[in-house]
Structures are given as C-alpha cells and as structure tokens.
Short mmCIF file of C-alpha atoms in Angstrom, two decimals:
data_model
loop_
_atom_site.label_atom_id
_atom_site.label_comp_id
_atom_site.label_asym_id
_atom_site.label_seq_id
_atom_site.Cartn_x
_atom_site.Cartn_y
_atom_site.Cartn_z
CA GLY N 1 22.40 -114.95 -54.46
CA ALA N 2 25.41 -115.68 -52.41
CA GLY N 3 25.98 -112.02 -51.55
CA VAL N 4 24.73 -108.56 -51.76
CA SER N 5 25.12 -107.57 -55.26
CA GLN N 6 25.29 -103.56 -56.22
CA SER N 7 25.19 -102.09 -59.62
CA PRO N 8 26.79 -100.16 -61.29
CA ARG N 9 30.00 -100.37 -59.41
CA TYR N 10 31.21 -97.12 -60.87
CA LYS N 11 28.73 -94.13 -61.88
CA VAL N 12 30.02 -90.84 -63.30
CA ALA N 13 27.38 -88.10 -63.60
CA LYS N 14 27.22 -84.68 -64.82
CA ARG N 15 25.75 -82.63 -62.23
CA GLY N 16 22.08 -82.07 -62.47
CA GLN N 17 21.61 -85.73 -63.85
CA ASP N 18 19.11 -88.07 -62.14
CA VAL N 19 20.93 -91.49 -60.87
CA ALA N 20 19.40 -94.73 -59.71
CA LEU N 21 21.54 -97.48 -58.09
CA ARG N 22 20.31 -101.02 -57.51
CA CYS N 23 21.07 -103.43 -54.72
CA ASP N 24 20.24 -107.19 -54.84
CA PRO N 25 20.18 -108.53 -51.16
CA ILE N 26 20.69 -111.82 -50.09
CA SER N 27 17.79 -114.00 -50.57
CA GLY N 28 15.73 -114.38 -47.57
CA HIS N 29 17.14 -111.22 -46.07
CA VAL N 30 14.19 -109.17 -44.55
CA SER N 31 16.24 -106.07 -43.71
CA LEU N 32 18.21 -103.95 -46.21
CA PHE N 33 20.34 -100.79 -45.55
CA TRP N 34 21.33 -98.09 -47.42
CA TYR N 35 24.71 -96.30 -46.47
CA GLN N 36 26.72 -93.45 -47.66
CA GLN N 37 30.55 -93.29 -47.46
CA ALA N 38 32.68 -90.29 -48.19
CA LEU N 39 36.38 -90.73 -48.31
CA GLY N 40 38.20 -91.34 -45.34
CA GLN N 41 35.13 -91.58 -43.24
CA GLY N 42 33.06 -94.48 -42.06
CA PRO N 43 29.88 -94.97 -43.43
CA GLU N 44 26.79 -93.07 -42.77
CA PHE N 45 22.97 -94.39 -42.59
CA LEU N 46 20.36 -93.51 -45.15
CA THR N 47 17.56 -95.48 -44.75
CA TYR N 48 16.22 -98.79 -43.65
CA PHE N 49 13.70 -101.33 -45.04
CA GLN N 50 12.01 -104.15 -43.54
CA ASN N 51 10.42 -106.18 -46.45
CA GLU N 52 8.92 -103.51 -48.42
CA ALA N 53 8.30 -101.18 -45.21
CA GLN N 54 10.81 -98.24 -45.22
CA LEU N 55 11.02 -98.05 -41.49
CA ASP N 56 13.56 -95.06 -41.17
CA LYS N 57 14.63 -92.70 -43.71
CA SER N 58 15.96 -90.17 -41.34
CA GLY N 59 19.62 -90.27 -42.88
CA LEU N 60 18.44 -89.27 -46.43
CA PRO N 61 20.21 -85.73 -46.81
CA SER N 62 17.67 -84.03 -48.86
CA ASP N 63 14.17 -84.69 -50.79
CA ARG N 64 16.53 -85.30 -53.59
CA PHE N 65 17.23 -88.87 -52.38
CA PHE N 66 14.71 -91.38 -52.72
CA ALA N 67 14.74 -95.47 -52.05
CA GLU N 68 12.17 -97.80 -52.60
CA ARG N 69 11.68 -101.53 -52.17
CA PRO N 70 8.59 -102.29 -53.81
CA GLU N 71 8.38 -106.38 -53.45
CA GLY N 72 10.66 -106.54 -50.70
CA SER N 73 13.83 -107.88 -52.08
CA VAL N 74 15.89 -105.52 -54.86
CA SER N 75 16.02 -101.85 -53.85
CA THR N 76 16.68 -98.90 -56.00
CA LEU N 77 18.20 -95.63 -54.53
CA LYS N 78 17.58 -92.52 -56.71
CA ILE N 79 19.35 -89.39 -56.50
CA GLN N 80 17.89 -86.64 -58.40
CA ARG N 81 19.67 -83.25 -59.67
CA THR N 82 23.00 -84.76 -58.43
CA GLN N 83 25.38 -82.22 -56.86
CA GLN N 84 28.76 -82.52 -56.42
CA GLU N 85 28.59 -83.34 -52.63
CA ASP N 86 26.77 -86.46 -53.40
CA SER N 87 29.85 -87.90 -54.45
CA ALA N 88 30.51 -90.94 -52.46
CA VAL N 89 30.39 -94.68 -52.05
CA TYR N 90 26.95 -95.76 -52.04
CA LEU N 91 26.61 -99.21 -49.45
CA CYS N 92 24.08 -101.61 -49.67
CA ALA N 93 23.32 -104.05 -46.64
CA SER N 94 21.29 -106.80 -45.75
CA ARG N 95 20.75 -108.85 -42.74
CA LEU N 96 18.29 -111.81 -41.65
CA SER N 97 17.69 -110.36 -38.52
CA GLY N 98 18.81 -108.01 -35.69
CA ALA N 99 20.94 -110.63 -34.08
CA TYR N 100 23.27 -110.74 -36.92
CA GLY N 101 25.54 -108.15 -38.26
CA TYR N 102 25.19 -106.91 -41.88
CA THR N 103 26.41 -108.40 -45.15
CA PHE N 104 27.39 -105.61 -47.13
CA GLY N 105 27.76 -105.34 -51.06
CA SER N 106 30.97 -103.83 -52.43
CA GLY N 107 29.22 -100.30 -53.40
CA THR N 108 29.01 -98.05 -56.05
CA ARG N 109 31.16 -95.27 -56.22
CA LEU N 110 29.25 -92.01 -57.52
CA THR N 111 31.13 -89.31 -58.91
CA VAL N 112 29.08 -86.39 -60.05
CA VAL N 113 31.26 -84.05 -62.15
CA ALA F 1 22.58 -89.88 -29.93
CA GLN F 2 24.76 -93.03 -30.47
CA SER F 3 28.32 -92.48 -31.61
CA VAL F 4 31.74 -94.06 -31.88
CA THR F 5 35.33 -92.79 -31.76
CA GLN F 6 38.16 -94.59 -33.30
CA PRO F 7 41.14 -92.57 -31.68
CA ASP F 8 43.95 -94.01 -34.14
CA ILE F 9 43.62 -92.88 -37.93
CA HIS F 10 46.63 -94.87 -38.42
CA ILE F 11 48.36 -97.72 -37.18
CA THR F 12 51.63 -99.37 -38.49
CA VAL F 13 53.03 -102.90 -37.17
CA SER F 14 55.11 -105.27 -37.96
CA GLU F 15 54.25 -108.95 -39.30
CA GLY F 16 53.91 -110.90 -36.37
CA ALA F 17 53.48 -108.42 -33.76
CA SER F 18 50.42 -107.92 -31.86
CA LEU F 19 47.65 -105.49 -32.75
CA GLU F 20 45.04 -103.59 -30.61
CA LEU F 21 42.59 -101.30 -32.48
CA ARG F 22 40.61 -98.85 -29.89
CA CYS F 23 36.84 -98.28 -30.13
CA ASN F 24 34.71 -96.15 -27.57
CA TYR F 25 31.05 -95.82 -27.83
CA SER F 26 28.56 -93.84 -26.47
CA TYR F 27 25.06 -95.30 -26.18
CA GLY F 28 22.08 -94.88 -23.88
CA ALA F 29 21.50 -98.51 -23.16
CA THR F 30 23.13 -102.03 -23.69
CA PRO F 31 24.49 -101.74 -27.18
CA TYR F 32 25.23 -104.24 -29.89
CA LEU F 33 28.78 -103.64 -30.88
CA PHE F 34 30.56 -104.48 -34.16
CA TRP F 35 33.66 -104.72 -36.13
CA TYR F 36 34.35 -104.62 -39.72
CA VAL F 37 37.00 -104.87 -42.05
CA GLN F 38 37.25 -103.42 -45.34
CA SER F 39 39.54 -103.87 -48.16
CA PRO F 40 40.50 -101.44 -50.96
CA GLY F 41 37.48 -100.96 -53.31
CA GLN F 42 35.45 -103.45 -51.27
CA GLY F 43 32.48 -103.65 -49.19
CA LEU F 44 32.63 -104.29 -45.10
CA GLN F 45 33.11 -107.58 -43.85
CA LEU F 46 31.78 -108.42 -40.49
CA LEU F 47 34.70 -109.81 -38.11
CA LEU F 48 32.69 -110.11 -34.86
CA LYS F 49 30.00 -108.92 -32.75
CA TYR F 50 28.74 -108.74 -29.23
CA PHE F 51 25.47 -108.78 -28.02
CA SER F 52 25.28 -109.96 -24.49
CA GLY F 53 26.89 -112.57 -22.14
CA ASP F 54 31.00 -113.31 -22.42
CA THR F 55 32.78 -109.99 -22.82
CA LEU F 56 35.50 -111.48 -24.81
CA VAL F 57 34.15 -112.32 -28.24
CA GLN F 58 36.06 -114.30 -30.81
CA GLY F 59 35.75 -113.68 -34.62
CA ILE F 60 36.78 -114.63 -37.99
CA LYS F 61 40.51 -114.55 -39.12
CA GLY F 62 41.82 -114.76 -35.54
CA PHE F 63 40.47 -111.67 -34.29
CA GLU F 64 38.91 -111.00 -30.69
CA ALA F 65 37.39 -108.12 -29.00
CA GLU F 66 36.55 -107.19 -25.50
CA PHE F 67 33.56 -105.38 -24.06
CA LYS F 68 34.25 -103.21 -21.28
CA ARG F 69 31.04 -101.59 -19.89
CA SER F 70 32.95 -99.36 -17.50
CA GLN F 71 35.22 -97.67 -19.99
CA SER F 72 32.70 -97.92 -22.93
CA SER F 73 35.11 -99.57 -24.81
CA PHE F 74 35.12 -102.31 -27.40
CA ASN F 75 38.96 -102.76 -28.60
CA LEU F 76 39.95 -105.26 -31.15
CA ARG F 77 42.90 -107.47 -31.05
CA LYS F 78 44.77 -109.82 -32.41
CA PRO F 79 48.07 -111.64 -31.22
CA SER F 80 50.24 -111.91 -34.24
CA VAL F 81 49.45 -109.97 -37.60
CA HIS F 82 49.54 -111.20 -41.14
CA TRP F 83 50.34 -109.12 -43.74
CA SER F 84 46.91 -109.58 -45.55
CA ASP F 85 45.51 -108.11 -42.30
CA ALA F 86 46.37 -104.61 -44.10
CA ALA F 87 43.02 -102.87 -44.34
CA GLU F 88 40.92 -100.43 -42.97
CA TYR F 89 38.72 -101.48 -39.76
CA PHE F 90 35.58 -100.11 -38.57
CA CYS F 91 33.76 -100.23 -35.00
CA ALA F 92 29.99 -99.84 -35.08
CA VAL F 93 27.29 -99.65 -32.33
CA GLY F 94 23.61 -100.26 -32.76
CA GLY F 95 20.57 -100.69 -30.63
CA LEU F 96 18.97 -103.66 -28.51
CA ASN F 97 15.94 -103.32 -30.45
CA THR F 98 16.33 -105.97 -32.96
CA ASN F 99 13.76 -104.77 -35.34
CA ALA F 100 16.05 -101.22 -35.34
CA GLY F 101 18.04 -100.55 -38.41
CA LYS F 102 20.83 -98.57 -38.13
CA SER F 103 24.20 -98.71 -36.86
CA THR F 104 26.58 -95.95 -36.34
CA PHE F 105 29.89 -96.36 -37.60
CA GLY F 106 33.45 -94.76 -36.65
CA ASP F 107 35.73 -93.01 -38.93
CA GLY F 108 37.80 -96.36 -39.17
CA THR F 109 41.76 -96.87 -38.44
CA THR F 110 43.88 -97.76 -41.36
CA LEU F 111 46.23 -100.78 -40.63
CA THR F 112 49.59 -100.92 -42.18
CA VAL F 113 51.63 -104.23 -41.82
CA LYS F 114 55.60 -104.00 -42.26
CA PRO F 115 57.22 -106.87 -43.62
#
C-alpha cells in the first residue's frame, strides 16, 4: 500500500483483557518496528523485525507483550492481561533499509479501563 | 546508551518569524540523526535525516538542520514559520549499523504559531 496501515485506530479494553494490534507495512519494506508512545512523551522502542525474524525485542516491557510477523509482511502486537499502564498509542513503522528514516502509521490508541 | 534531549518542551513563535528547535544527543559513535513532525492524532512524518557528509541538511516543508559534532547537537531551523507548522517535533538518534533497528527519540517540542 501507499502507507503504513494500523488497525484498529482506537481500542478500549477492560483490565485483564487480551488485545491484538495489527500493522500492515509498506509493500517491500524489509524492516518493521513497534513503538509505544505515552502521553506527552516521545516514542519508546518495543521491538524490531527484519522480514519475519524478530531481531530485537529488548523494549517489550513484560512477557505479556508479544509480537509476530510470520510471513514478513503484516505484523501483530499482542498484549495479554492488559493493565492500566499499557494505555498508550502504539505506533508501527517500516523502512526499506537503514539508509532511510521510518514511515510511521497513524497508531492505535489503547485505553485500558 | 544512546539518548536525546530536547530542552524546550513548548515554543511559541509568530507566523513569519524564524524558528530553531534544539536537540542534543548522546551516542558512542557517529550517529544517524532524524527530525520528525507529528500532527494531532497522526503518526510521525520524517522531515529530514543526517547520515554523513554535509553537516547542513535540507528537508521537506522548508526545514533544515545542522549537525555539530563538537556540541552533540542537531538543531532544526526554518526561516519563516507558517501557521500549518504548528505541531509536535521529535528529534531521534539511531545507529550506523544499517541493520540495527531502533532509534531513540526525545520527548518532543510542541510548536505553537501565533497569527
């Protein structure tokens, strides 16, 4: 597609519920990233894929967070047993290679109540 | 560890005035540096990037930034601000390894433009 597409745009989850956030990167972009952006802060790195390989997951805050990209295109970020502190905007970005900056999606705003 | 500091949380300028947003970084090697802009409810859009070569880089929407290694700075400038430039601006630093993933972002500077 022309841009990075994320769905849903908004998600309200009850505490303890599992959620799945989807990212559809630009076609042909090898690298895909997930970032978490809390209110009033810059994006914080969560995890990184190169094709289907998850090369860095050092930013995932707990084992409740899990990401996958099984066929090297669409990625899903899953959060199990959501907590209030998980409330944030989750941004997905893709890039063709390291010589380029990211192209970001519009994000998914997750609110845990 | 890499880090980015944007000292100004909020800046207000009049339309037509010049703009400079400050960014200081910490990185153990030659960095890749980026500026992104984020409008409300939107993702981040890349304004410009520095990898190597000329330390003054030009970007979209009339923005430019200058890399100063001695000051560990990468300040963003625009000679004449338009009302549509009101947004949040993020500076980011990444690694030279083109296969390395993450960039580290500052906490942003919110720009307000007065008519």
